[in-house]
Amino acid sequence: MFRPVESSVSFPQLEQQIIEFWRQQGIYEKSLEARAAAPSFVFYEGPPTANGLPHPGHCLTRSIKDLFPRYRTMRGYRCDRKAGWDTHGLPVEVEVCKELGIHSKEEIESYGVEPFIQKCLESVFRYTQQWEQLTERLGFWIHLDEAYVTYHQSYVESVWWALKNLFDRGLLYRGHKIVWWWAQGGTALSSGEVGQGYREVADPSVYVRFPLVDPPGELRDTDLLVWTTTPWTLPSNQFAAVKPDLEYSVVRVEGESRKLIVASALVETIAAKLKKEFQVESTLTGLEMIGWRYRPPFDYYYKKQGQQTGRLRDGGKQHIAWRVVAAEFVTIDSGTGLVHQAPAFGEVDYDVLLAERARFEDAEGPSLICSVAADGKFTAETPQYQGRWVKDCDREIIRQLKSEGTLFHQEQYVHDYPFCWRAEEDPLIQYPRQSWFIRTSQFKDLMLANNARINWLPEHIREGRFGNFLETNVDWALSRERFWGTPLPIWVCEKTGYMEAVANYAELLAKPGVGGTEVWEAAKQSRPDLAEDLKIHKPYIDAVTYDSPKAAGARMRRVGDVIDCWFDSGAMPFAQWGYPHQPGSRERFRSQFPADFISEALDQTRGWFYSLLAISTLLFSEDEDQKQDDATTPAVAYPHPYRNCIVLGLMLGEDGQKMSKSKRNYREPTEIFDRYGADALRWYFFSNQPPWTSIRYSERAIKETIPEFLLRLWNVYSFLVIYANIDGFDPAAQIAGQVGQLTPDVLARAAGYRPLAERGELDRWIVSELNRTCAAAVKRMDAYDNFTACARLTEFLDALSNWYVRRSRDRFWSGQASADKADAYWTLYECMLTTCKLIAPFVPFVAEAMWQNMAVGDFGDRAAQSVHLCDYPQGEPAAIDETLSQRMATVREIVSLGRAARMDAKLKVRQPLARVEVVLVDPTHQSWLEDHAGLIREELNVKQVDFIQKAEQYISYTVLPDLKRLGPRLGRQLPAVRKYLASADAAALLAQMEKDGQIVLQLGGDRVTLDGEDLQVRLQAKEGWSAAQGRSSVVVLSTELTDALVQEGLARELVHAIQNQRKENNYEYTDRIAVGLVCDAPELCVAFEAFADYIRAETLTVEFGFAALPDAQAIELDIAGQKVGLYVCKATE
RNA sequence: GGGCGCAUAGCUCAGUUGGUUAGAGCGCGUCCCUGAUAAGGACGAGGUCUGAAGUUCGACUCUUCAUGCGCCCA
């Protein structure tokens, strides 16, 4: 016996019970144990940060991350799923600062680095509980209690190991990085923060003369005209940039003695600004100007270095600075076409400096000029402005330019400029900071080669967004001047500058003369609850110093920086195991590398997807030049560290806008779970669109999932259970011993179970559909295509519910036990058991609930304890009957066409009709269809079905060319053939084809021979018949009605009315009733009289008469336009 | 400003190497069923496939440009 199924199911409630069951029985663990010896399917969890609440986008990611491991587990792989948490980084610090009400680094330092990072640690796990609840509620099976955590000492040491490897190979170096700098706060801002702070402001806009030095004769007394909106950067000028292929003009300005050079395209614009006449004397290209020297507006540096030259790599010498250089970024959108370059205060300017420096021999080229200190104030190198905030000096600088005659023009310029989002009055400046870099650009080709082997879904990521990003790879700016992160493990000799990297804490402690650990020990003593892991964090680690091997008495001190937290997460393939320092980590790493599958959203392309690939390529590359292949850095064939990557689309809110808490344009996941359940959400994610399309989160669509799929499935399940219990269909009583996964061969052991071949066609058909669906699901899911797999599952459910069950109803209702009835039960039972397994990875809760009742509920512990411990059904080729599938599809189409014809003729299905005629395009299945006419008769309520072919009275033929065949063969002739066939007598052509097997067309000068395969015949219903045409057939309705048919139709109308009344009166199904009719129309009376037996039988009427019943209310009916009074009450006996 | 992607029914979305009639669900309309029943089902209306040009015998599909939207980077 099965447990009765509640008529109105609450999926959320059901899911809670299943979660409890999984937890208590350790089903996830059992699913892993069952695959202990199986080949592994490697999954990497991209670690989320738990310092914010999870939102619907995380649900999508976690659903996809659950789906494929579940699926692969059922397919026979062992898929360990280790959770992870990303814990470091600026976002964490920002959260803590908010909480403390402080902003700047200075404030953090005065608050105390020690309590600050302790706060960070607390903050990191603020929402862990919510994340863990969501993970479990969503049915995401992953080992949360074994999660890797990026701040843990073991994890940090793995990162250190990797960094030491890079350092020792010369791939870690120190350089400058131009950052958006909040000078007052002493902090660099991330691009996201900068983006938040743009405001429209008016800045001074100055046009400055750079007089040429030693120009060619005709350009004596000529100045470059340069434009800038940051006058304070002019003292740090190093170059003037032009675009080589741009045309420039030498112009003479009315009333001035010196000439100017500006971009030709801007001459008029600038002239208009000054309301002066400009006269063009000559033109030249940017290319010609390259190398020309000029005198900068301030001589703080020029005075010392102006004449300095350096040796070039190509030979020869050149002045190191104050020259015209080429730059592609120069535009004529604004300014003069000549761009002032202050490399210290502009990222592109800095690139120009690097490019220039690269042309010189080492240490011969230009160094960075920076007249501003980190606090945003001028240094002693610009004594005139020393100690003053740069922006405050703009006015004075302009005045000085004016007095020296180098200011050409000045105005206000309104543009967007970034301000600090935390201190709105503080404008940001671009500023150079010393930074550590990884030489990733040296590995560009290897990264591209690695990338080329990765299976990206969607595919365009490989060549597109990700490929392009790799193509333009620049060295990874690794270090951060922050507090809460993995400390950069490099110690520097305070005297000589000698540096070395340290791979772990033990190695550090073994250094000669090590000291400073007492800082941590003291902290630990005063707060014994401090996590041990903190000891390798700032500030404790900074206190640890040791003797320099290079200078007696000097100490090695750690550089102050921490690293980019993307390096942390990108190191997870090995760091999650504490590789290589933890015992056993080498084996774990080797067995779990590379990953078969990872998935995150599109925004991770340059984040995690990149950091994983870059670190892995740098460490584990097998290219000859880079090969290391030692004990800890094995050379591994591409791709690594991931083979398949689903790049999820971004999720938008209900209104198509970015999801935002304040806009409230989405429903919280927890509410979705409570209202509709996790399966509804999951099915919505999996079945609604391919995962990489950007998806608009829609509560309505999630809700609709329930009736569309879950409830429909539930109804079939409930149908089976109801009738199985009524009829005493009890599989457990018929099968002895262990039954395990209840596969078909186990079911076959049942006494009442007949082999498929002996069962009826409908049974064979649905089993064929079931196995086809299994095969398709496996094929699609192996290709990571959950969307199409879901479509196939939905299709099967439709066939099962709307055709198999509907067509089999009376088999389940029939009173006596029979072999056919048993077939119906076994068939539906098998379908439902297999469906449970098919849907288990997608909607694990519903699948489990049904399995628990249909399998475990009946068999107890003789059956597999959970559907998730079963193998995924692959589909049995022997059970698939393609012909039968096609035939049944044709029947379903004919029925559908018949209904369309009925609607068209306004003949409702209640009205029986004499016959339909079905004209088939293709007679292949005709005799089979004839044998199944009964099915069509019932569905269409007709007395007879005829299949015919020659039916010119109802239809006309159209002969069409098979374009796919003929297109490549005929090419240009095709339109003529089409035209000919369209106008030809199709019947005659077909007759000829039948006779000769081919048709020869004379088209102009060409002869074209067509055989039967080249033509397709289409049928068209002729006007005047109630007919409907489909692809395979035309269905013609005989609309002629005999008296008997009309009477039967009327009787069915009455039955319909009586049944409605039964329901209205809340009678039990078995209640017998009395019916009285008051009816004036003789034709109705005759009809009811004639079909009285039918009416009695259908409605369980025991007393039937033509008179009002005293105990019943009169119901007025309208049947065929006539009034009928209907009285219904329970029968007296 | 650069890169990538998207644009199909009122709404949310499919559309498999270019092929004759572009599909689904919801909503809407008409109807059916009433022993899965506070369910279920059928049928129908609704589309210049964003616009323009090109390639091709043939374009929703390929190319280019334009427009709008999104993301990433500047």
JSON list of N, CA, C and O in Angstrom, two decimals, chain A residues 585-627:
[
{"chain": "A", "resi": 585, "resn": "SER", "atom": "N", "xyz": [47.90, 16.40, 1.37]},
{"chain": "A", "resi": 585, "resn": "SER", "atom": "CA", "xyz": [47.39, 17.40, 0.43]},
{"chain": "A", "resi": 585, "resn": "SER", "atom": "C", "xyz": [47.86, 17.12, -1.00]},
{"chain": "A", "resi": 585, "resn": "SER", "atom": "O", "xyz": [47.17, 17.44, -1.95]},
{"chain": "A", "resi": 586, "resn": "ARG", "atom": "N", "xyz": [49.03, 16.49, -1.13]},
{"chain": "A", "resi": 586, "resn": "ARG", "atom": "CA", "xyz": [49.54, 16.26, -2.48]},
{"chain": "A", "resi": 586, "resn": "ARG", "atom": "C", "xyz": [48.65, 15.26, -3.22]},
{"chain": "A", "resi": 586, "resn": "ARG", "atom": "O", "xyz": [48.31, 15.46, -4.39]},
{"chain": "A", "resi": 587, "resn": "GLU", "atom": "N", "xyz": [48.25, 14.22, -2.51]},
{"chain": "A", "resi": 587, "resn": "GLU", "atom": "CA", "xyz": [47.37, 13.23, -3.14]},
{"chain": "A", "resi": 587, "resn": "GLU", "atom": "C", "xyz": [46.02, 13.86, -3.48]},
{"chain": "A", "resi": 587, "resn": "GLU", "atom": "O", "xyz": [45.48, 13.65, -4.55]},
{"chain": "A", "resi": 588, "resn": "ARG", "atom": "N", "xyz": [45.50, 14.63, -2.52]},
{"chain": "A", "resi": 588, "resn": "ARG", "atom": "CA", "xyz": [44.19, 15.24, -2.75]},
{"chain": "A", "resi": 588, "resn": "ARG", "atom": "C", "xyz": [44.24, 16.18, -3.94]},
{"chain": "A", "resi": 588, "resn": "ARG", "atom": "O", "xyz": [43.37, 16.18, -4.80]},
{"chain": "A", "resi": 589, "resn": "PHE", "atom": "N", "xyz": [45.28, 16.98, -3.95]},
{"chain": "A", "resi": 589, "resn": "PHE", "atom": "CA", "xyz": [45.40, 17.94, -5.05]},
{"chain": "A", "resi": 589, "resn": "PHE", "atom": "C", "xyz": [45.45, 17.20, -6.39]},
{"chain": "A", "resi": 589, "resn": "PHE", "atom": "O", "xyz": [44.72, 17.52, -7.32]},
{"chain": "A", "resi": 590, "resn": "ARG", "atom": "N", "xyz": [46.31, 16.20, -6.48]},
{"chain": "A", "resi": 590, "resn": "ARG", "atom": "CA", "xyz": [46.47, 15.50, -7.75]},
{"chain": "A", "resi": 590, "resn": "ARG", "atom": "C", "xyz": [45.18, 14.81, -8.20]},
{"chain": "A", "resi": 590, "resn": "ARG", "atom": "O", "xyz": [44.90, 14.73, -9.39]},
{"chain": "A", "resi": 591, "resn": "SER", "atom": "N", "xyz": [44.41, 14.32, -7.23]},
{"chain": "A", "resi": 591, "resn": "SER", "atom": "CA", "xyz": [43.19, 13.61, -7.63]},
{"chain": "A", "resi": 591, "resn": "SER", "atom": "C", "xyz": [42.07, 14.59, -7.93]},
{"chain": "A", "resi": 591, "resn": "SER", "atom": "O", "xyz": [41.06, 14.22, -8.52]},
{"chain": "A", "resi": 592, "resn": "GLN", "atom": "N", "xyz": [42.21, 15.83, -7.51]},
{"chain": "A", "resi": 592, "resn": "GLN", "atom": "CA", "xyz": [41.14, 16.81, -7.70]},
{"chain": "A", "resi": 592, "resn": "GLN", "atom": "C", "xyz": [41.61, 17.98, -8.58]},
{"chain": "A", "resi": 592, "resn": "GLN", "atom": "O", "xyz": [41.26, 19.14, -8.33]},
{"chain": "A", "resi": 593, "resn": "PHE", "atom": "N", "xyz": [42.41, 17.68, -9.56]},
{"chain": "A", "resi": 593, "resn": "PHE", "atom": "CA", "xyz": [42.91, 18.73, -10.43]},
{"chain": "A", "resi": 593, "resn": "PHE", "atom": "C", "xyz": [43.11, 18.14, -11.82]},
{"chain": "A", "resi": 593, "resn": "PHE", "atom": "O", "xyz": [43.69, 17.07, -11.96]},
{"chain": "A", "resi": 594, "resn": "PRO", "atom": "N", "xyz": [42.64, 18.80, -12.86]},
{"chain": "A", "resi": 594, "resn": "PRO", "atom": "CA", "xyz": [41.84, 20.02, -12.82]},
{"chain": "A", "resi": 594, "resn": "PRO", "atom": "C", "xyz": [40.37, 19.73, -12.56]},
{"chain": "A", "resi": 594, "resn": "PRO", "atom": "O", "xyz": [39.98, 18.57, -12.52]},
{"chain": "A", "resi": 595, "resn": "ALA", "atom": "N", "xyz": [39.58, 20.78, -12.42]},
{"chain": "A", "resi": 595, "resn": "ALA", "atom": "CA", "xyz": [38.15, 20.61, -12.20]},
{"chain": "A", "resi": 595, "resn": "ALA", "atom": "C", "xyz": [37.47, 20.24, -13.52]},
{"chain": "A", "resi": 595, "resn": "ALA", "atom": "O", "xyz": [37.85, 20.73, -14.58]},
{"chain": "A", "resi": 596, "resn": "ASP", "atom": "N", "xyz": [36.48, 19.36, -13.43]},
{"chain": "A", "resi": 596, "resn": "ASP", "atom": "CA", "xyz": [35.66, 19.09, -14.61]},
{"chain": "A", "resi": 596, "resn": "ASP", "atom": "C", "xyz": [34.66, 20.20, -14.83]},
{"chain": "A", "resi": 596, "resn": "ASP", "atom": "O", "xyz": [34.27, 20.48, -15.95]},
{"chain": "A", "resi": 597, "resn": "PHE", "atom": "N", "xyz": [34.26, 20.80, -13.74]},
{"chain": "A", "resi": 597, "resn": "PHE", "atom": "CA", "xyz": [33.14, 21.74, -13.87]},
{"chain": "A", "resi": 597, "resn": "PHE", "atom": "C", "xyz": [33.22, 22.85, -12.85]},
{"chain": "A", "resi": 597, "resn": "PHE", "atom": "O", "xyz": [33.43, 22.61, -11.66]},
{"chain": "A", "resi": 598, "resn": "ILE", "atom": "N", "xyz": [33.10, 24.08, -13.35]},
{"chain": "A", "resi": 598, "resn": "ILE", "atom": "CA", "xyz": [32.88, 25.22, -12.47]},
{"chain": "A", "resi": 598, "resn": "ILE", "atom": "C", "xyz": [31.81, 26.10, -13.11]},
{"chain": "A", "resi": 598, "resn": "ILE", "atom": "O", "xyz": [31.56, 26.02, -14.32]},
{"chain": "A", "resi": 599, "resn": "SER", "atom": "N", "xyz": [31.21, 26.93, -12.32]},
{"chain": "A", "resi": 599, "resn": "SER", "atom": "CA", "xyz": [30.22, 27.85, -12.85]},
{"chain": "A", "resi": 599, "resn": "SER", "atom": "C", "xyz": [30.08, 29.07, -11.94]},
{"chain": "A", "resi": 599, "resn": "SER", "atom": "O", "xyz": [30.01, 28.93, -10.72]},
{"chain": "A", "resi": 600, "resn": "GLU", "atom": "N", "xyz": [30.10, 30.22, -12.57]},
{"chain": "A", "resi": 600, "resn": "GLU", "atom": "CA", "xyz": [29.83, 31.47, -11.85]},
{"chain": "A", "resi": 600, "resn": "GLU", "atom": "C", "xyz": [29.19, 32.41, -12.87]},
{"chain": "A", "resi": 600, "resn": "GLU", "atom": "O", "xyz": [29.06, 32.07, -14.04]},
{"chain": "A", "resi": 601, "resn": "ALA", "atom": "N", "xyz": [28.85, 33.60, -12.43]},
{"chain": "A", "resi": 601, "resn": "ALA", "atom": "CA", "xyz": [28.20, 34.54, -13.34]},
{"chain": "A", "resi": 601, "resn": "ALA", "atom": "C", "xyz": [29.25, 35.28, -14.18]},
{"chain": "A", "resi": 601, "resn": "ALA", "atom": "O", "xyz": [30.44, 35.25, -13.91]},
{"chain": "A", "resi": 602, "resn": "LEU", "atom": "N", "xyz": [28.73, 35.92, -15.22]},
{"chain": "A", "resi": 602, "resn": "LEU", "atom": "CA", "xyz": [29.54, 36.62, -16.21]},
{"chain": "A", "resi": 602, "resn": "LEU", "atom": "C", "xyz": [30.55, 37.60, -15.60]},
{"chain": "A", "resi": 602, "resn": "LEU", "atom": "O", "xyz": [31.64, 37.80, -16.14]},
{"chain": "A", "resi": 603, "resn": "ASP", "atom": "N", "xyz": [30.19, 38.20, -14.47]},
{"chain": "A", "resi": 603, "resn": "ASP", "atom": "CA", "xyz": [31.08, 39.22, -13.89]},
{"chain": "A", "resi": 603, "resn": "ASP", "atom": "C", "xyz": [32.38, 38.60, -13.35]},
{"chain": "A", "resi": 603, "resn": "ASP", "atom": "O", "xyz": [33.29, 39.33, -12.96]},
{"chain": "A", "resi": 604, "resn": "GLN", "atom": "N", "xyz": [32.44, 37.28, -13.36]},
{"chain": "A", "resi": 604, "resn": "GLN", "atom": "CA", "xyz": [33.66, 36.64, -12.87]},
{"chain": "A", "resi": 604, "resn": "GLN", "atom": "C", "xyz": [34.71, 36.43, -13.96]},
{"chain": "A", "resi": 604, "resn": "GLN", "atom": "O", "xyz": [35.78, 35.91, -13.68]},
{"chain": "A", "resi": 605, "resn": "THR", "atom": "N", "xyz": [34.38, 36.83, -15.19]},
{"chain": "A", "resi": 605, "resn": "THR", "atom": "CA", "xyz": [35.34, 36.59, -16.28]},
{"chain": "A", "resi": 605, "resn": "THR", "atom": "C", "xyz": [36.70, 37.13, -15.90]},
{"chain": "A", "resi": 605, "resn": "THR", "atom": "O", "xyz": [37.71, 36.46, -16.05]},
{"chain": "A", "resi": 606, "resn": "ARG", "atom": "N", "xyz": [36.71, 38.37, -15.47]},
{"chain": "A", "resi": 606, "resn": "ARG", "atom": "CA", "xyz": [37.99, 38.97, -15.12]},
{"chain": "A", "resi": 606, "resn": "ARG", "atom": "C", "xyz": [38.32, 38.78, -13.66]},
{"chain": "A", "resi": 606, "resn": "ARG", "atom": "O", "xyz": [39.34, 39.27, -13.18]},
{"chain": "A", "resi": 607, "resn": "GLY", "atom": "N", "xyz": [37.43, 38.12, -12.96]},
{"chain": "A", "resi": 607, "resn": "GLY", "atom": "CA", "xyz": [37.67, 37.84, -11.56]},
{"chain": "A", "resi": 607, "resn": "GLY", "atom": "C", "xyz": [38.17, 36.42, -11.41]},
{"chain": "A", "resi": 607, "resn": "GLY", "atom": "O", "xyz": [39.30, 36.11, -11.77]},
{"chain": "A", "resi": 608, "resn": "TRP", "atom": "N", "xyz": [37.30, 35.58, -10.93]},
{"chain": "A", "resi": 608, "resn": "TRP", "atom": "CA", "xyz": [37.72, 34.23, -10.56]},
{"chain": "A", "resi": 608, "resn": "TRP", "atom": "C", "xyz": [38.18, 33.41, -11.75]},
{"chain": "A", "resi": 608, "resn": "TRP", "atom": "O", "xyz": [39.17, 32.68, -11.68]},
{"chain": "A", "resi": 609, "resn": "PHE", "atom": "N", "xyz": [37.43, 33.50, -12.87]},
{"chain": "A", "resi": 609, "resn": "PHE", "atom": "CA", "xyz": [37.82, 32.71, -14.03]},
{"chain": "A", "resi": 609, "resn": "PHE", "atom": "C", "xyz": [39.25, 33.05, -14.44]},
{"chain": "A", "resi": 609, "resn": "PHE", "atom": "O", "xyz": [40.02, 32.18, -14.82]},
{"chain": "A", "resi": 610, "resn": "TYR", "atom": "N", "xyz": [39.58, 34.33, -14.37]},
{"chain": "A", "resi": 610, "resn": "TYR", "atom": "CA", "xyz": [40.91, 34.75, -14.74]},
{"chain": "A", "resi": 610, "resn": "TYR", "atom": "C", "xyz": [41.94, 34.34, -13.71]},
{"chain": "A", "resi": 610, "resn": "TYR", "atom": "O", "xyz": [43.00, 33.79, -14.04]},
{"chain": "A", "resi": 611, "resn": "SER", "atom": "N", "xyz": [41.65, 34.60, -12.44]},
{"chain": "A", "resi": 611, "resn": "SER", "atom": "CA", "xyz": [42.68, 34.33, -11.43]},
{"chain": "A", "resi": 611, "resn": "SER", "atom": "C", "xyz": [42.98, 32.84, -11.37]},
{"chain": "A", "resi": 611, "resn": "SER", "atom": "O", "xyz": [44.13, 32.44, -11.22]},
{"chain": "A", "resi": 612, "resn": "LEU", "atom": "N", "xyz": [41.95, 32.01, -11.54]},
{"chain": "A", "resi": 612, "resn": "LEU", "atom": "CA", "xyz": [42.19, 30.56, -11.59]},
{"chain": "A", "resi": 612, "resn": "LEU", "atom": "C", "xyz": [43.12, 30.20, -12.73]},
{"chain": "A", "resi": 612, "resn": "LEU", "atom": "O", "xyz": [44.11, 29.49, -12.57]},
{"chain": "A", "resi": 613, "resn": "LEU", "atom": "N", "xyz": [42.77, 30.72, -13.92]},
{"chain": "A", "resi": 613, "resn": "LEU", "atom": "CA", "xyz": [43.53, 30.36, -15.11]},
{"chain": "A", "resi": 613, "resn": "LEU", "atom": "C", "xyz": [44.95, 30.89, -15.04]},
{"chain": "A", "resi": 613, "resn": "LEU", "atom": "O", "xyz": [45.91, 30.19, -15.37]},
{"chain": "A", "resi": 614, "resn": "ALA", "atom": "N", "xyz": [45.10, 32.14, -14.60]},
{"chain": "A", "resi": 614, "resn": "ALA", "atom": "CA", "xyz": [46.42, 32.76, -14.58]},
{"chain": "A", "resi": 614, "resn": "ALA", "atom": "C", "xyz": [47.34, 32.02, -13.61]},
{"chain": "A", "resi": 614, "resn": "ALA", "atom": "O", "xyz": [48.46, 31.63, -13.97]},
{"chain": "A", "resi": 615, "resn": "ILE", "atom": "N", "xyz": [46.86, 31.81, -12.40]},
{"chain": "A", "resi": 615, "resn": "ILE", "atom": "CA", "xyz": [47.72, 31.16, -11.41]},
{"chain": "A", "resi": 615, "resn": "ILE", "atom": "C", "xyz": [48.07, 29.75, -11.85]},
{"chain": "A", "resi": 615, "resn": "ILE", "atom": "O", "xyz": [49.22, 29.32, -11.78]},
{"chain": "A", "resi": 616, "resn": "SER", "atom": "N", "xyz": [47.08, 29.05, -12.36]},
{"chain": "A", "resi": 616, "resn": "SER", "atom": "CA", "xyz": [47.32, 27.68, -12.77]},
{"chain": "A", "resi": 616, "resn": "SER", "atom": "C", "xyz": [48.31, 27.63, -13.94]},
{"chain": "A", "resi": 616, "resn": "SER", "atom": "O", "xyz": [49.20, 26.77, -13.97]},
{"chain": "A", "resi": 617, "resn": "THR", "atom": "N", "xyz": [48.15, 28.54, -14.89]},
{"chain": "A", "resi": 617, "resn": "THR", "atom": "CA", "xyz": [49.05, 28.54, -16.04]},
{"chain": "A", "resi": 617, "resn": "THR", "atom": "C", "xyz": [50.48, 28.86, -15.59]},
{"chain": "A", "resi": 617, "resn": "THR", "atom": "O", "xyz": [51.43, 28.25, -16.05]},
{"chain": "A", "resi": 618, "resn": "LEU", "atom": "N", "xyz": [50.60, 29.82, -14.68]},
{"chain": "A", "resi": 618, "resn": "LEU", "atom": "CA", "xyz": [51.95, 30.20, -14.23]},
{"chain": "A", "resi": 618, "resn": "LEU", "atom": "C", "xyz": [52.62, 29.07, -13.45]},
{"chain": "A", "resi": 618, "resn": "LEU", "atom": "O", "xyz": [53.83, 28.90, -13.51]},
{"chain": "A", "resi": 619, "resn": "LEU", "atom": "N", "xyz": [51.81, 28.31, -12.71]},
{"chain": "A", "resi": 619, "resn": "LEU", "atom": "CA", "xyz": [52.41, 27.30, -11.85]},
{"chain": "A", "resi": 619, "resn": "LEU", "atom": "C", "xyz": [52.54, 25.93, -12.50]},
{"chain": "A", "resi": 619, "resn": "LEU", "atom": "O", "xyz": [53.52, 25.22, -12.28]},
{"chain": "A", "resi": 620, "resn": "PHE", "atom": "N", "xyz": [51.53, 25.55, -13.28]},
{"chain": "A", "resi": 620, "resn": "PHE", "atom": "CA", "xyz": [51.47, 24.14, -13.71]},
{"chain": "A", "resi": 620, "resn": "PHE", "atom": "C", "xyz": [51.56, 23.97, -15.22]},
{"chain": "A", "resi": 620, "resn": "PHE", "atom": "O", "xyz": [51.09, 23.00, -15.76]},
{"chain": "A", "resi": 621, "resn": "SER", "atom": "N", "xyz": [52.14, 24.94, -15.88]},
{"chain": "A", "resi": 621, "resn": "SER", "atom": "CA", "xyz": [52.23, 24.89, -17.32]},
{"chain": "A", "resi": 621, "resn": "SER", "atom": "C", "xyz": [53.18, 23.79, -17.77]},
{"chain": "A", "resi": 621, "resn": "SER", "atom": "O", "xyz": [54.17, 23.52, -17.11]},
{"chain": "A", "resi": 622, "resn": "GLU", "atom": "N", "xyz": [52.89, 23.19, -18.93]},
{"chain": "A", "resi": 622, "resn": "GLU", "atom": "CA", "xyz": [53.81, 22.15, -19.38]},
{"chain": "A", "resi": 622, "resn": "GLU", "atom": "C", "xyz": [54.62, 22.60, -20.59]},
{"chain": "A", "resi": 622, "resn": "GLU", "atom": "O", "xyz": [55.32, 21.81, -21.21]},
{"chain": "A", "resi": 623, "resn": "ASP", "atom": "N", "xyz": [54.52, 23.88, -20.91]},
{"chain": "A", "resi": 623, "resn": "ASP", "atom": "CA", "xyz": [55.32, 24.41, -22.00]},
{"chain": "A", "resi": 623, "resn": "ASP", "atom": "C", "xyz": [56.81, 24.28, -21.68]},
{"chain": "A", "resi": 623, "resn": "ASP", "atom": "O", "xyz": [57.25, 24.47, -20.55]},
{"chain": "A", "resi": 624, "resn": "GLU", "atom": "N", "xyz": [57.59, 23.96, -22.72]},
{"chain": "A", "resi": 624, "resn": "GLU", "atom": "CA", "xyz": [59.02, 23.68, -22.51]},
{"chain": "A", "resi": 624, "resn": "GLU", "atom": "C", "xyz": [59.74, 24.83, -21.79]},
{"chain": "A", "resi": 624, "resn": "GLU", "atom": "O", "xyz": [60.49, 24.62, -20.85]},
{"chain": "A", "resi": 625, "resn": "ASP", "atom": "N", "xyz": [59.50, 26.05, -22.26]},
{"chain": "A", "resi": 625, "resn": "ASP", "atom": "CA", "xyz": [60.21, 27.19, -21.70]},
{"chain": "A", "resi": 625, "resn": "ASP", "atom": "C", "xyz": [59.91, 27.40, -20.23]},
{"chain": "A", "resi": 625, "resn": "ASP", "atom": "O", "xyz": [60.72, 27.88, -19.47]},
{"chain": "A", "resi": 626, "resn": "GLN", "atom": "N", "xyz": [58.69, 27.09, -19.86]},
{"chain": "A", "resi": 626, "resn": "GLN", "atom": "CA", "xyz": [58.25, 27.42, -18.51]},
{"chain": "A", "resi": 626, "resn": "GLN", "atom": "C", "xyz": [58.19, 26.19, -17.63]},
{"chain": "A", "resi": 626, "resn": "GLN", "atom": "O", "xyz": [57.80, 26.26, -16.49]},
{"chain": "A", "resi": 627, "resn": "LYS", "atom": "N", "xyz": [58.58, 25.08, -18.21]},
{"chain": "A", "resi": 627, "resn": "LYS", "atom": "CA", "xyz": [58.37, 23.82, -17.52]},
{"chain": "A", "resi": 627, "resn": "LYS", "atom": "C", "xyz": [59.13, 23.78, -16.19]},
{"chain": "A", "resi": 627, "resn": "LYS", "atom": "O", "xyz": [60.29, 24.11, -16.11]}
]
